[in-house]
mmCIF file with all atom_site columns, C-alpha atoms in Angstrom:
data_model
loop_
_atom_site.group_PDB
_atom_site.id
_atom_site.type_symbol
_atom_site.label_atom_id
_atom_site.label_alt_id
_atom_site.label_comp_id
_atom_site.label_asym_id
_atom_site.label_entity_id
_atom_site.label_seq_id
_atom_site.pdbx_PDB_ins_code
_atom_site.Cartn_x
_atom_site.Cartn_y
_atom_site.Cartn_z
_atom_site.occupancy
_atom_site.B_iso_or_equiv
_atom_site.pdbx_formal_charge
_atom_site.auth_seq_id
_atom_site.auth_comp_id
_atom_site.auth_asym_id
_atom_site.auth_atom_id
_atom_site.pdbx_PDB_model_num
ATOM 1   C CA . MET A 1 1   ? -103.492 66.141  -12.883 1.00 64.00 ? 1   MET A CA 1
ATOM 2   C CA . SER A 1 2   ? -100.964 63.918  -14.502 1.00 84.00 ? 2   SER A CA 1
ATOM 3   C CA . SER A 1 3   ? -98.451  61.889  -12.591 1.00 85.00 ? 3   SER A CA 1
ATOM 4   C CA . ASN A 1 4   ? -95.701  63.897  -14.277 1.00 84.00 ? 4   ASN A CA 1
ATOM 5   C CA . ALA A 1 5   ? -97.099  67.159  -12.864 1.00 84.00 ? 5   ALA A CA 1
ATOM 6   C CA . ILE A 1 6   ? -97.511  65.590  -9.424  1.00 89.00 ? 6   ILE A CA 1
ATOM 7   C CA . SER A 1 7   ? -93.932  64.356  -9.575  1.00 89.00 ? 7   SER A CA 1
ATOM 8   C CA . LYS A 1 8   ? -92.705  67.838  -10.506 1.00 88.00 ? 8   LYS A CA 1
ATOM 9   C CA . ILE A 1 9   ? -94.667  69.365  -7.624  1.00 92.00 ? 9   ILE A CA 1
ATOM 10  C CA . LYS A 1 10  ? -93.210  66.812  -5.189  1.00 92.00 ? 10  LYS A CA 1
ATOM 11  C CA . ASP A 1 11  ? -89.709  67.517  -6.516  1.00 89.00 ? 11  ASP A CA 1
ATOM 12  C CA . ALA A 1 12  ? -90.313  71.253  -6.085  1.00 92.00 ? 12  ALA A CA 1
ATOM 13  C CA . GLU A 1 13  ? -91.560  70.694  -2.515  1.00 94.00 ? 13  GLU A CA 1
ATOM 14  C CA . ILE A 1 14  ? -88.486  68.582  -1.710  1.00 94.00 ? 14  ILE A CA 1
ATOM 15  C CA . LYS A 1 15  ? -86.182  71.225  -3.188  1.00 95.00 ? 15  LYS A CA 1
ATOM 16  C CA . ALA A 1 16  ? -88.012  73.965  -1.256  1.00 94.00 ? 16  ALA A CA 1
ATOM 17  C CA . GLU A 1 17  ? -87.733  71.973  1.977   1.00 95.00 ? 17  GLU A CA 1
ATOM 18  C CA . THR A 1 18  ? -84.033  71.401  1.293   1.00 96.00 ? 18  THR A CA 1
ATOM 19  C CA . LEU A 1 19  ? -83.541  75.123  0.655   1.00 96.00 ? 19  LEU A CA 1
ATOM 20  C CA . VAL A 1 20  ? -85.370  76.005  3.883   1.00 97.00 ? 20  VAL A CA 1
ATOM 21  C CA . ASN A 1 21  ? -83.285  73.506  5.876   1.00 96.00 ? 21  ASN A CA 1
ATOM 22  C CA . ASP A 1 22  ? -80.078  74.771  4.259   1.00 95.00 ? 22  ASP A CA 1
ATOM 23  C CA . ALA A 1 23  ? -81.089  78.353  5.103   1.00 97.00 ? 23  ALA A CA 1
ATOM 24  C CA . LYS A 1 24  ? -81.776  77.357  8.725   1.00 97.00 ? 24  LYS A CA 1
ATOM 25  C CA . ASP A 1 25  ? -78.394  75.613  8.934   1.00 96.00 ? 25  ASP A CA 1
ATOM 26  C CA . LYS A 1 26  ? -76.645  78.618  7.393   1.00 97.00 ? 26  LYS A CA 1
ATOM 27  C CA . SER A 1 27  ? -78.490  80.938  9.783   1.00 97.00 ? 27  SER A CA 1
ATOM 28  C CA . PHE A 1 28  ? -77.360  78.834  12.750  1.00 97.00 ? 28  PHE A CA 1
ATOM 29  C CA . GLU A 1 29  ? -73.750  78.862  11.492  1.00 97.00 ? 29  GLU A CA 1
ATOM 30  C CA . ILE A 1 30  ? -73.857  82.646  11.088  1.00 97.00 ? 30  ILE A CA 1
ATOM 31  C CA . GLN A 1 31  ? -75.271  83.048  14.604  1.00 98.00 ? 31  GLN A CA 1
ATOM 32  C CA . GLU A 1 32  ? -72.509  80.861  16.032  1.00 97.00 ? 32  GLU A CA 1
ATOM 33  C CA . GLN A 1 33  ? -69.858  82.810  14.126  1.00 98.00 ? 33  GLN A CA 1
ATOM 34  C CA . MET A 1 34  ? -71.310  86.078  15.401  1.00 98.00 ? 34  MET A CA 1
ATOM 35  C CA . LYS A 1 35  ? -71.256  84.751  18.971  1.00 97.00 ? 35  LYS A CA 1
ATOM 36  C CA . ILE A 1 36  ? -67.595  83.796  18.568  1.00 98.00 ? 36  ILE A CA 1
ATOM 37  C CA . GLN A 1 37  ? -66.716  87.146  16.981  1.00 98.00 ? 37  GLN A CA 1
ATOM 38  C CA . GLY A 1 38  ? -68.669  88.981  19.665  1.00 97.00 ? 38  GLY A CA 1
ATOM 39  C CA . LYS A 1 39  ? -66.841  87.094  22.425  1.00 98.00 ? 39  LYS A CA 1
ATOM 40  C CA . GLU A 1 40  ? -63.474  87.797  20.774  1.00 98.00 ? 40  GLU A CA 1
ATOM 41  C CA . LYS A 1 41  ? -64.303  91.494  20.435  1.00 98.00 ? 41  LYS A CA 1
ATOM 42  C CA . TYR A 1 42  ? -65.508  91.627  24.044  1.00 98.00 ? 42  TYR A CA 1
ATOM 43  C CA . ASP A 1 43  ? -62.304  89.952  25.261  1.00 98.00 ? 43  ASP A CA 1
ATOM 44  C CA . GLU A 1 44  ? -60.232  92.386  23.193  1.00 98.00 ? 44  GLU A CA 1
ATOM 45  C CA . ILE A 1 45  ? -62.069  95.396  24.645  1.00 98.00 ? 45  ILE A CA 1
ATOM 46  C CA . VAL A 1 46  ? -61.659  94.069  28.189  1.00 98.00 ? 46  VAL A CA 1
ATOM 47  C CA . LYS A 1 47  ? -57.943  93.470  27.583  1.00 98.00 ? 47  LYS A CA 1
ATOM 48  C CA . GLU A 1 48  ? -57.479  97.006  26.206  1.00 98.00 ? 48  GLU A CA 1
ATOM 49  C CA . ALA A 1 49  ? -59.403  98.447  29.151  1.00 98.00 ? 49  ALA A CA 1
ATOM 50  C CA . GLU A 1 50  ? -57.205  96.508  31.581  1.00 98.00 ? 50  GLU A CA 1
ATOM 51  C CA . LEU A 1 51  ? -54.064  97.854  29.894  1.00 98.00 ? 51  LEU A CA 1
ATOM 52  C CA . GLU A 1 52  ? -55.451  101.390 30.040  1.00 98.00 ? 52  GLU A CA 1
ATOM 53  C CA . ARG A 1 53  ? -56.340  100.900 33.714  1.00 98.00 ? 53  ARG A CA 1
ATOM 54  C CA . GLN A 1 54  ? -52.784  99.746  34.418  1.00 98.00 ? 54  GLN A CA 1
ATOM 55  C CA . LYS A 1 55  ? -51.361  102.813 32.640  1.00 98.00 ? 55  LYS A CA 1
ATOM 56  C CA . ILE A 1 56  ? -53.609  105.177 34.594  1.00 98.00 ? 56  ILE A CA 1
ATOM 57  C CA . LEU A 1 57  ? -52.763  103.428 37.858  1.00 97.00 ? 57  LEU A CA 1
ATOM 58  C CA . GLU A 1 58  ? -49.030  103.668 37.142  1.00 98.00 ? 58  GLU A CA 1
ATOM 59  C CA . LEU A 1 59  ? -49.350  107.370 36.277  1.00 97.00 ? 59  LEU A CA 1
ATOM 60  C CA . ALA A 1 60  ? -51.228  107.961 39.529  1.00 97.00 ? 60  ALA A CA 1
ATOM 61  C CA . LYS A 1 61  ? -48.507  106.160 41.479  1.00 97.00 ? 61  LYS A CA 1
ATOM 62  C CA . GLU A 1 62  ? -45.797  108.226 39.789  1.00 96.00 ? 62  GLU A CA 1
ATOM 63  C CA . LYS A 1 63  ? -47.698  111.441 40.497  1.00 96.00 ? 63  LYS A CA 1
ATOM 64  C CA . SER A 1 64  ? -48.139  110.493 44.151  1.00 95.00 ? 64  SER A CA 1
ATOM 65  C CA . ARG A 1 65  ? -44.413  109.725 44.420  1.00 94.00 ? 65  ARG A CA 1
ATOM 66  C CA . GLU A 1 66  ? -43.640  113.166 42.973  1.00 94.00 ? 66  GLU A CA 1
ATOM 67  C CA . ILE A 1 67  ? -45.910  114.807 45.528  1.00 95.00 ? 67  ILE A CA 1
ATOM 68  C CA . GLU A 1 68  ? -44.708  112.577 48.351  1.00 95.00 ? 68  GLU A CA 1
ATOM 69  C CA . ALA A 1 69  ? -40.940  113.033 47.830  1.00 94.00 ? 69  ALA A CA 1
ATOM 70  C CA . PRO A 1 70  ? -40.619  116.685 48.935  1.00 94.00 ? 70  PRO A CA 1
ATOM 71  C CA . ILE A 1 71  ? -42.960  116.101 51.876  1.00 95.00 ? 71  ILE A CA 1
ATOM 72  C CA . LEU A 1 72  ? -40.874  113.165 53.080  1.00 94.00 ? 72  LEU A CA 1
ATOM 73  C CA . LYS A 1 73  ? -37.654  115.096 52.524  1.00 95.00 ? 73  LYS A CA 1
ATOM 74  C CA . ASN A 1 74  ? -38.982  118.040 54.528  1.00 95.00 ? 74  ASN A CA 1
ATOM 75  C CA . ALA A 1 75  ? -40.150  115.745 57.335  1.00 94.00 ? 75  ALA A CA 1
ATOM 76  C CA . GLU A 1 76  ? -36.755  114.059 57.376  1.00 94.00 ? 76  GLU A CA 1
ATOM 77  C CA . ASN A 1 77  ? -34.992  117.440 57.575  1.00 93.00 ? 77  ASN A CA 1
ATOM 78  C CA . GLU A 1 78  ? -37.252  118.615 60.382  1.00 90.00 ? 78  GLU A CA 1
ATOM 79  C CA . SER A 1 79  ? -36.747  115.394 62.335  1.00 89.00 ? 79  SER A CA 1
ATOM 80  C CA . GLN A 1 80  ? -32.981  115.751 61.906  1.00 89.00 ? 80  GLN A CA 1
ATOM 81  C CA . LYS A 1 81  ? -33.198  119.307 63.263  1.00 84.00 ? 81  LYS A CA 1
ATOM 82  C CA . ILE A 1 82  ? -35.034  117.998 66.308  1.00 80.00 ? 82  ILE A CA 1
ATOM 83  C CA . LEU A 1 83  ? -32.566  115.144 66.763  1.00 81.00 ? 83  LEU A CA 1
ATOM 84  C CA . ASN A 1 84  ? -29.649  117.538 66.417  1.00 82.00 ? 84  ASN A CA 1
ATOM 85  C CA . THR A 1 85  ? -31.044  119.986 68.955  1.00 75.00 ? 85  THR A CA 1
ATOM 86  C CA . LYS A 1 86  ? -28.783  120.195 71.998  1.00 76.00 ? 86  LYS A CA 1
ATOM 87  C CA . ASP A 1 87  ? -30.078  118.958 75.321  1.00 76.00 ? 87  ASP A CA 1
ATOM 88  C CA . ASP A 1 88  ? -29.547  122.402 76.822  1.00 75.00 ? 88  ASP A CA 1
ATOM 89  C CA . ASP A 1 89  ? -31.760  123.940 74.129  1.00 77.00 ? 89  ASP A CA 1
ATOM 90  C CA . LEU A 1 90  ? -34.443  121.288 74.730  1.00 78.00 ? 90  LEU A CA 1
ATOM 91  C CA . ASN A 1 91  ? -34.325  121.931 78.478  1.00 83.00 ? 91  ASN A CA 1
ATOM 92  C CA . SER A 1 92  ? -34.618  125.651 77.843  1.00 84.00 ? 92  SER A CA 1
ATOM 93  C CA . ILE A 1 93  ? -37.646  125.103 75.578  1.00 84.00 ? 93  ILE A CA 1
ATOM 94  C CA . ALA A 1 94  ? -39.242  122.774 78.136  1.00 84.00 ? 94  ALA A CA 1
ATOM 95  C CA . ASP A 1 95  ? -38.665  125.329 80.906  1.00 84.00 ? 95  ASP A CA 1
ATOM 96  C CA . SER A 1 96  ? -40.290  128.039 78.789  1.00 87.00 ? 96  SER A CA 1
ATOM 97  C CA . ILE A 1 97  ? -43.344  125.849 78.192  1.00 88.00 ? 97  ILE A CA 1
ATOM 98  C CA . VAL A 1 98  ? -43.659  124.989 81.878  1.00 86.00 ? 98  VAL A CA 1
ATOM 99  C CA . GLU A 1 99  ? -43.260  128.658 82.798  1.00 83.00 ? 99  GLU A CA 1
ATOM 100 C CA . ARG A 1 100 ? -46.111  129.644 80.460  1.00 84.00 ? 100 ARG A CA 1
ATOM 101 C CA . ILE A 1 101 ? -48.377  126.936 81.823  1.00 83.00 ? 101 ILE A CA 1
ATOM 102 C CA . VAL A 1 102 ? -47.673  127.851 85.417  1.00 80.00 ? 102 VAL A CA 1
ATOM 103 C CA . LYS A 1 103 ? -48.026  131.570 84.683  1.00 77.00 ? 103 LYS A CA 1
ATOM 104 C CA . ASN A 1 104 ? -51.377  131.131 82.886  1.00 75.00 ? 104 ASN A CA 1
ATOM 105 C CA . TYR A 1 105 ? -52.945  128.471 85.101  1.00 73.00 ? 105 TYR A CA 1
ATOM 106 C CA . GLY A 1 106 ? -50.957  128.655 88.309  1.00 63.00 ? 106 GLY A CA 1
ATOM 107 C CA . ASN A 1 107 ? -52.890  131.587 89.735  1.00 61.00 ? 107 ASN A CA 1
ATOM 108 C CA . SER A 1 108 ? -56.347  130.033 89.246  1.00 54.00 ? 108 SER A CA 1
#
């Protein structure tokens, strides 16, 4: 084999090695870019999920307030009725309760 052919083969081997190294470098760069893009996408999804969670939580709070309001209003009205009951009426109710207890259990 002539020295010219050997030189061409060596040049081809060097070029092939350079191409392989360049391909490895490019592959590494692509992997790093994909990791970055994947992390960004993940962060975006997590952020969107957090916003959605906040919306759902706020809707649940509003719904519970809607349900709670009439119950509280009713309880307030009932407590006002009790507070506004005259002492004579309360004594009469208490006497009736005592009378029932004594009547039912007094003869045992």
